[in-house]
mmCIF file of C-alpha atoms in Angstrom:
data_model
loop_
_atom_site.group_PDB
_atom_site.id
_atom_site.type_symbol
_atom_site.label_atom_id
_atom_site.label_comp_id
_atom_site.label_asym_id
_atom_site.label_seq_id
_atom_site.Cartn_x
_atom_site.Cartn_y
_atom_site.Cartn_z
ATOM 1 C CA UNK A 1 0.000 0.000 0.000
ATOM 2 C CA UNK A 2 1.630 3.828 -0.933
ATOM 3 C CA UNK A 3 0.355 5.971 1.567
ATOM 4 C CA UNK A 4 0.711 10.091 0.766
ATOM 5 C CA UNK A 5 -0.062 13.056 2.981
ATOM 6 C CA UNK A 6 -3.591 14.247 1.406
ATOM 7 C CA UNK A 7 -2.631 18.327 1.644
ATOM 8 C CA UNK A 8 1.001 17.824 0.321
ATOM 9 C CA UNK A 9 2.191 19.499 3.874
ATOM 10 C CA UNK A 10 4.832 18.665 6.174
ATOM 11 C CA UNK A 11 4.845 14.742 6.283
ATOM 12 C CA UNK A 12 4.547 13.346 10.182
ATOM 13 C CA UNK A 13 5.663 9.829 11.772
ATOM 14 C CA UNK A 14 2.753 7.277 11.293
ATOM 15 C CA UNK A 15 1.763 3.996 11.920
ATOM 16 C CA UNK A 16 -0.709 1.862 10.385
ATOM 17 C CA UNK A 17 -3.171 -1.065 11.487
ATOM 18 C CA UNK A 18 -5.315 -3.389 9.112
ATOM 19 C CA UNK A 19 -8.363 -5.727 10.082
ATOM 20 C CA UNK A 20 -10.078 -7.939 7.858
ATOM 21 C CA UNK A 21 -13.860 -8.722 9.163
ATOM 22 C CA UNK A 22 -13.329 -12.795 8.588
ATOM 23 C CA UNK A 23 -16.966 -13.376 10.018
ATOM 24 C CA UNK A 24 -18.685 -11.109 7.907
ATOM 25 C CA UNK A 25 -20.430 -9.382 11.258
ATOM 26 C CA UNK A 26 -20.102 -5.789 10.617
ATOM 27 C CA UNK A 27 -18.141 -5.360 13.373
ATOM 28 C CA UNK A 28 -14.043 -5.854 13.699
ATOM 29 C CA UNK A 29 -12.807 -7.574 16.557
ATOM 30 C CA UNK A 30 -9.294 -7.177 18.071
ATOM 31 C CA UNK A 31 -9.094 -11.099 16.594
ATOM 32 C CA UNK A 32 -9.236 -9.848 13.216
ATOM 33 C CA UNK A 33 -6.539 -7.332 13.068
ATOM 34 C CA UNK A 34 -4.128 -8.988 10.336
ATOM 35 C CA UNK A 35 -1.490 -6.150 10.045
ATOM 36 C CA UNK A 36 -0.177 -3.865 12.789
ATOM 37 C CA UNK A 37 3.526 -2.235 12.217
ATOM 38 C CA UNK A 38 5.625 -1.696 15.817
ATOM 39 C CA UNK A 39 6.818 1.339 14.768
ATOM 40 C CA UNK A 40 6.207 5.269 13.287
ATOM 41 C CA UNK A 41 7.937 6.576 10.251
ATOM 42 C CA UNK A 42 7.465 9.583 8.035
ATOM 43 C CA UNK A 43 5.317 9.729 5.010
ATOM 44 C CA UNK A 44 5.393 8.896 2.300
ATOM 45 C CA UNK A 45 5.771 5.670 1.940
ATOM 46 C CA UNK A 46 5.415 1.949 1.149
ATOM 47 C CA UNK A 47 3.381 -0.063 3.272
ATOM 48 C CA UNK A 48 4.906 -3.631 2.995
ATOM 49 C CA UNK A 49 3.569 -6.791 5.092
ATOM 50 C CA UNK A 50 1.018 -10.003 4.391
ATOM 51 C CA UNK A 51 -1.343 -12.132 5.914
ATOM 52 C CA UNK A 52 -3.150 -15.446 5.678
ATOM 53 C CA UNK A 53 -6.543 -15.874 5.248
ATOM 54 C CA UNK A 54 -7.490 -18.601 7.544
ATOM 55 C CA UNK A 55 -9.751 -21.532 6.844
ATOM 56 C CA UNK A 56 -12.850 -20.359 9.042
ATOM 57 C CA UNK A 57 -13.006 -16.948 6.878
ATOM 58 C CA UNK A 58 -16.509 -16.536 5.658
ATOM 59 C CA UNK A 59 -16.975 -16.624 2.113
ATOM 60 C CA UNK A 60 -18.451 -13.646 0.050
ATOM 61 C CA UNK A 61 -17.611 -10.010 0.117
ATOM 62 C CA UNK A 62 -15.456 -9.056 2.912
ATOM 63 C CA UNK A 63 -15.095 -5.718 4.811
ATOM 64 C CA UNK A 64 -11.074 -4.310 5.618
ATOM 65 C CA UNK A 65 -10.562 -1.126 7.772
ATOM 66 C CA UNK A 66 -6.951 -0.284 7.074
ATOM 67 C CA UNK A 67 -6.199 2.829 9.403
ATOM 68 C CA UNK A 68 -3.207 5.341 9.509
ATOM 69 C CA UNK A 69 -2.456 7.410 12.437
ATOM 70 C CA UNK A 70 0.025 10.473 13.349
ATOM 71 C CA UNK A 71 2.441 9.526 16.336
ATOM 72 C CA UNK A 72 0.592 6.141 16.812
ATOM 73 C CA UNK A 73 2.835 2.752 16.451
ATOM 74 C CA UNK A 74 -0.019 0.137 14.913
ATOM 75 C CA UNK A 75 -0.132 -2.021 17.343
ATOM 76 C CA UNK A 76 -1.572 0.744 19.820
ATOM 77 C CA UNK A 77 -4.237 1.804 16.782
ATOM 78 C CA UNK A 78 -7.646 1.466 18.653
ATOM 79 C CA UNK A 79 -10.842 0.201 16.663
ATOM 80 C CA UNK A 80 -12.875 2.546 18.154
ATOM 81 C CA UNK A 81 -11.163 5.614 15.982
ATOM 82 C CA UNK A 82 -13.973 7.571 14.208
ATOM 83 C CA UNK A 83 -13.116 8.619 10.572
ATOM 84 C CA UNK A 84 -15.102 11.435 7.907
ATOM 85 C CA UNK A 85 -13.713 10.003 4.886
ATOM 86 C CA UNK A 86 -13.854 12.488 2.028
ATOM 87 C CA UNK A 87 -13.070 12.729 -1.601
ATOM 88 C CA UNK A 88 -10.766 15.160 -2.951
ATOM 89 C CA UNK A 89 -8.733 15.639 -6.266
ATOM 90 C CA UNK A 90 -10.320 12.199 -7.127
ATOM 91 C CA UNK A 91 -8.101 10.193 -3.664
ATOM 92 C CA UNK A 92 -10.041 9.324 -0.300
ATOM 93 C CA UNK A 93 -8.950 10.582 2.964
ATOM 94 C CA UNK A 94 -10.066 9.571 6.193
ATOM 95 C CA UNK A 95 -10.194 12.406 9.247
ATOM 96 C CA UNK A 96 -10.269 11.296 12.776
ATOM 97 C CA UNK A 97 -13.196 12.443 14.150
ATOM 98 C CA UNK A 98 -13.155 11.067 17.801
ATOM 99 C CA UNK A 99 -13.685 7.910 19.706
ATOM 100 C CA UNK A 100 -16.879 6.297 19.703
#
């Protein structure tokens, strides 16, 4: 994954998190996190890692929150993070928003 700062600005340490909703219930669970780096860098950048679908994964289309966050190693990203995504200059952002 290439991850860019959305307002070409200063670029800040990040770290990013990825869950996968195996079950299909519309919720992620701690469980499903697949990707979660131990460490921030600056933007941007490559995102490199992989997982392994696992046997019990419900079949069908399949939900993934992948979630970026300033000064935050991924393996301290909460789920409960609140996002506005919006659509500029045709790319997706997300904006934290707050916890929920």
């Amino acid at each position: 994954m290439q991850e860019d700062e959305c307002n070409a600005g200063t670029y800040y340490a990040f770290g990013t998190a990825i869950w996968i909703d195996y079950d299909q219930s519309g919720s992620f669970e701690l469980s499903e996190r697949v990707f979660a780096e131990p460490f921030t860098l600056a933007g941007p950048r490559a995102i490199v890692g992989s997982f392994v679908v696992p046997n019990t994964a419900t079949l069908g289309v399949t939900r993934m929150r992948i979630t970026v966050s300033e000064n935050e190693i991924g393996t301290n990203i909460s789920l409960q993070f609140r996002f506005v995504f919006l659509r500029r200059n045709g790319r997706l952002s997300g904006h934290y928003h707050g916890s929920t």
